[in-house]
Amino acid sequence: MLHLVIAEAELELVPKAILDHPAVVNHARRRGKRPDEILLDSTYHHAAIKKLPDGERRGRPDIVHICLLNALESIANKEGKLRIYVHTRNDEVIHIKPETRIPRNYNRFVGLMESLFRDRVVPRGLELLRIEEKSLGELVEELNPDGVFVMHEEGKPTKPKDFGKILGGLENPLVIVGGFPHGDFRSETPGEKISIYEAPLMAWAVVNEVIINFEHWVP
């Protein structure tokens, strides 16, 4: 079983500090929602986000959306060999059941995430998605993997197929992929740092490479 964590994902509701910013207020009004009910999104809230700490990397739900679409549709997931989690910048963890079908339409995905932040589970009863307060370290400890790997530009150079072989040789490996557009992890991240390419890759490209090469070595 491969555990895949999209870590420090830039997925959050609009912070209190910018709830009254015109860019946020106007966008919320157009959507018929309160400013504190909508996801922070750099596409619409760029002027407001510049006022936040780490503003250059925040408001990127699209990264999580693409990563989840790719991971949940993978062969590994369909065959029950993958578990996916999203850890947010605010130390929340989203648990995702393998049978979950993430909306392909981005606006519908945003609405789903907003419902999750409000209700803590969606849909009620099935609980395909569940969010709780938990740090990345606590999640790793809870899963108790026999190997933890952090995908990192400055990690040990490893060909994707060789990394897949390493994962395939373990019973319960865990791979951490940063869910932010650029920069480094904001806090110390447990695990061995691995680099599968000589240049930076987007998070969803890393997710694809990890899963596909893992599949090659798992019966």
Short mmCIF file of C-alpha atoms in Angstrom, two decimals:
data_model
loop_
_atom_site.label_atom_id
_atom_site.label_comp_id
_atom_site.label_asym_id
_atom_site.label_seq_id
_atom_site.Cartn_x
_atom_site.Cartn_y
_atom_site.Cartn_z
CA MET A 1 0.00 0.00 0.00
CA LEU A 2 1.42 3.37 -1.04
CA HIS A 3 0.42 6.39 1.05
CA LEU A 4 0.61 9.65 -0.89
CA VAL A 5 0.44 12.97 0.99
CA ILE A 6 -0.01 16.32 -0.76
CA ALA A 7 1.63 18.36 1.99
CA GLU A 8 1.43 22.03 2.98
CA ALA A 9 -1.19 22.41 0.26
CA GLU A 10 -2.26 26.00 -0.41
CA LEU A 11 -5.90 25.15 0.24
CA GLU A 12 -7.73 27.35 2.75
CA LEU A 13 -10.74 29.57 3.28
CA VAL A 14 -10.14 33.32 2.96
CA PRO A 15 -8.21 34.40 6.11
CA LYS A 16 -9.77 36.94 8.48
CA ALA A 17 -7.10 39.52 7.67
CA ILE A 18 -8.46 40.13 4.17
CA LEU A 19 -12.17 39.33 4.53
CA ASP A 20 -13.08 42.96 3.91
CA HIS A 21 -10.80 43.44 0.89
CA PRO A 22 -12.80 44.56 -2.19
CA ALA A 23 -11.43 41.69 -4.32
CA VAL A 24 -12.74 39.16 -1.80
CA VAL A 25 -16.02 40.92 -1.06
CA ASN A 26 -16.90 41.36 -4.74
CA HIS A 27 -16.03 37.76 -5.63
CA ALA A 28 -18.07 36.41 -2.72
CA ARG A 29 -21.03 38.60 -3.71
CA ARG A 30 -20.92 37.31 -7.29
CA ARG A 31 -21.04 33.77 -5.95
CA GLY A 32 -23.83 34.50 -3.50
CA LYS A 33 -21.69 33.60 -0.47
CA ARG A 34 -20.16 35.33 2.52
CA PRO A 35 -16.44 36.21 2.24
CA ASP A 36 -15.60 33.76 5.04
CA GLU A 37 -17.27 30.88 3.16
CA ILE A 38 -15.11 30.89 0.03
CA LEU A 39 -11.72 29.41 -0.80
CA LEU A 40 -8.74 31.69 -1.14
CA ASP A 41 -7.89 31.75 -4.86
CA SER A 42 -5.06 33.77 -6.38
CA THR A 43 -6.95 34.00 -9.68
CA TYR A 44 -9.62 36.19 -8.08
CA HIS A 45 -7.96 37.49 -4.90
CA HIS A 46 -4.48 38.38 -6.13
CA ALA A 47 -4.61 41.99 -4.91
CA ALA A 48 -5.70 40.86 -1.44
CA ILE A 49 -3.28 37.94 -1.19
CA LYS A 50 -0.31 40.28 -1.63
CA LYS A 51 -1.09 41.58 1.86
CA LEU A 52 -0.71 38.13 3.45
CA PRO A 53 2.47 36.45 4.75
CA ASP A 54 3.73 34.00 2.09
CA GLY A 55 1.31 35.70 -0.30
CA GLU A 56 3.34 34.72 -3.36
CA ARG A 57 2.46 31.05 -2.86
CA ARG A 58 -1.04 31.11 -1.35
CA GLY A 59 -4.46 30.61 -2.90
CA ARG A 60 -3.72 27.62 -5.17
CA PRO A 61 -6.59 25.10 -4.88
CA ASP A 62 -5.93 24.17 -8.51
CA ILE A 63 -2.77 22.29 -7.52
CA VAL A 64 -4.71 20.01 -5.19
CA HIS A 65 -7.46 19.60 -7.81
CA ILE A 66 -5.11 18.35 -10.54
CA CYS A 67 -3.14 16.12 -8.16
CA LEU A 68 -6.33 14.45 -6.88
CA LEU A 69 -7.76 13.95 -10.36
CA ASN A 70 -4.58 12.17 -11.45
CA ALA A 71 -4.11 10.10 -8.29
CA LEU A 72 -7.72 8.96 -7.86
CA GLU A 73 -7.96 7.88 -11.51
CA SER A 74 -4.71 5.90 -11.34
CA ILE A 75 -4.54 2.13 -11.72
CA ALA A 76 -2.95 1.86 -8.28
CA ASN A 77 -5.96 3.52 -6.69
CA LYS A 78 -8.48 1.49 -8.69
CA GLU A 79 -6.74 -1.69 -7.51
CA GLY A 80 -6.74 -0.66 -3.85
CA LYS A 81 -3.00 -0.06 -3.57
CA LEU A 82 -3.04 3.68 -2.93
CA ARG A 83 -4.27 5.96 -0.16
CA ILE A 84 -4.30 9.74 -0.66
CA TYR A 85 -4.25 12.54 1.91
CA VAL A 86 -4.09 16.32 1.67
CA HIS A 87 -2.30 18.22 4.43
CA THR A 88 -2.94 21.98 4.37
CA ARG A 89 -0.79 24.94 5.37
CA ASN A 90 -3.00 25.32 8.46
CA ASP A 91 -2.26 21.78 9.71
CA GLU A 92 -5.48 20.14 8.63
CA VAL A 93 -5.58 16.72 7.01
CA ILE A 94 -8.16 15.66 4.45
CA HIS A 95 -8.75 11.90 4.36
CA ILE A 96 -9.99 10.72 0.97
CA LYS A 97 -11.66 7.37 0.37
CA PRO A 98 -10.36 5.55 -2.72
CA GLU A 99 -13.81 5.43 -4.36
CA THR A 100 -14.15 9.23 -4.27
CA ARG A 101 -14.83 10.88 -7.62
CA ILE A 102 -13.46 14.41 -7.59
CA PRO A 103 -15.37 16.81 -9.91
CA ARG A 104 -13.45 17.42 -13.12
CA ASN A 105 -14.86 20.92 -13.32
CA TYR A 106 -12.71 23.28 -11.22
CA ASN A 107 -15.61 25.45 -10.01
CA ARG A 108 -17.48 22.37 -8.78
CA PHE A 109 -14.31 21.20 -7.01
CA VAL A 110 -14.05 24.57 -5.26
CA GLY A 111 -17.66 24.25 -4.10
CA LEU A 112 -16.93 20.76 -2.78
CA MET A 113 -13.92 21.96 -0.79
CA GLU A 114 -15.92 24.85 0.65
CA SER A 115 -18.58 22.39 1.80
CA LEU A 116 -15.88 20.23 3.35
CA PHE A 117 -14.40 23.12 5.34
CA ARG A 118 -17.90 24.04 6.53
CA ASP A 119 -19.31 20.59 7.34
CA ARG A 120 -16.01 18.71 8.05
CA VAL A 121 -17.31 15.70 6.07
CA VAL A 122 -18.87 15.34 2.59
CA PRO A 123 -21.26 13.97 1.73
CA ARG A 124 -22.99 13.43 5.03
CA GLY A 125 -23.38 9.71 5.69
CA LEU A 126 -20.83 8.46 3.16
CA GLU A 127 -17.97 10.65 4.38
CA LEU A 128 -15.94 10.24 1.20
CA LEU A 129 -13.94 13.28 2.33
CA ARG A 130 -13.18 14.05 5.95
CA ILE A 131 -11.09 16.89 7.38
CA GLU A 132 -9.53 17.12 10.83
CA GLU A 133 -6.91 19.19 12.59
CA LYS A 134 -3.65 17.28 12.40
CA SER A 135 -0.01 18.09 11.66
CA LEU A 136 2.00 16.33 8.98
CA GLY A 137 4.14 14.69 11.67
CA GLU A 138 1.07 13.38 13.45
CA LEU A 139 -0.28 11.92 10.20
CA VAL A 140 3.01 10.16 9.46
CA GLU A 141 3.10 8.75 12.99
CA GLU A 142 -0.50 7.55 12.68
CA LEU A 143 0.13 5.75 9.36
CA ASN A 144 3.32 4.12 10.71
CA PRO A 145 5.01 3.60 7.32
CA ASP A 146 8.10 1.45 6.81
CA GLY A 147 9.64 4.17 4.63
CA VAL A 148 9.04 7.93 4.34
CA PHE A 149 10.20 9.89 1.29
CA VAL A 150 9.96 13.62 0.57
CA MET A 151 10.02 14.68 -3.08
CA HIS A 152 12.46 17.59 -3.12
CA GLU A 153 14.52 19.49 -5.69
CA GLU A 154 17.61 19.10 -3.52
CA GLY A 155 17.03 15.46 -2.65
CA LYS A 156 19.06 12.40 -3.58
CA PRO A 157 19.05 12.10 -7.41
CA THR A 158 17.05 8.98 -8.23
CA LYS A 159 15.63 7.82 -11.54
CA PRO A 160 11.85 7.48 -11.40
CA LYS A 161 11.97 3.76 -12.24
CA ASP A 162 14.53 3.16 -9.49
CA PHE A 163 12.39 5.04 -7.00
CA GLY A 164 9.41 2.96 -8.05
CA LYS A 165 11.43 -0.17 -7.32
CA ILE A 166 12.27 1.13 -3.83
CA LEU A 167 8.59 1.80 -3.12
CA GLY A 168 7.56 -1.57 -4.52
CA GLY A 169 9.97 -3.31 -2.15
CA LEU A 170 8.26 -1.86 0.93
CA GLU A 171 5.02 -2.93 2.58
CA ASN A 172 3.72 0.46 3.63
CA PRO A 173 5.71 3.34 2.07
CA LEU A 174 4.71 7.00 2.37
CA VAL A 175 5.58 9.69 -0.16
CA ILE A 176 5.23 13.42 0.53
CA VAL A 177 4.73 15.86 -2.36
CA GLY A 178 4.57 19.61 -1.77
CA GLY A 179 1.17 21.09 -2.64
CA PHE A 180 2.49 24.62 -3.25
CA PRO A 181 3.59 26.36 -6.49
CA HIS A 182 7.23 27.07 -5.62
CA GLY A 183 9.68 27.43 -2.75
CA ASP A 184 10.41 24.96 0.02
CA PHE A 185 8.45 23.31 2.81
CA ARG A 186 7.73 25.81 5.57
CA SER A 187 8.58 23.39 8.38
CA GLU A 188 10.81 20.39 8.93
CA THR A 189 9.44 17.47 6.96
CA PRO A 190 10.13 13.89 8.09
CA GLY A 191 11.66 11.47 5.61
CA GLU A 192 14.45 10.94 3.07
CA LYS A 193 14.59 13.62 0.39
CA ILE A 194 14.38 12.31 -3.17
CA SER A 195 14.78 14.14 -6.50
CA ILE A 196 13.53 12.36 -9.63
CA TYR A 197 14.51 15.03 -12.14
CA GLU A 198 17.25 17.60 -12.60
CA ALA A 199 14.79 20.51 -12.91
CA PRO A 200 11.75 21.55 -10.85
CA LEU A 201 8.49 19.75 -11.63
CA MET A 202 4.92 20.74 -10.83
CA ALA A 203 3.31 18.76 -8.02
CA TRP A 204 0.95 16.85 -10.31
CA ALA A 205 3.83 15.76 -12.55
CA VAL A 206 5.64 14.37 -9.50
CA VAL A 207 2.45 12.61 -8.37
CA ASN A 208 2.11 10.98 -11.80
CA GLU A 209 5.73 9.81 -11.90
CA VAL A 210 5.61 8.40 -8.37
CA ILE A 211 2.38 6.45 -8.91
CA ILE A 212 3.19 5.12 -12.38
CA ASN A 213 6.65 3.90 -11.39
CA PHE A 214 5.28 2.38 -8.19
CA GLU A 215 2.74 0.46 -10.31
CA HIS A 216 5.52 -1.13 -12.36
CA TRP A 217 6.92 -2.89 -9.30
CA VAL A 218 3.72 -3.97 -7.57
CA PRO A 219 2.08 -7.28 -8.62
#
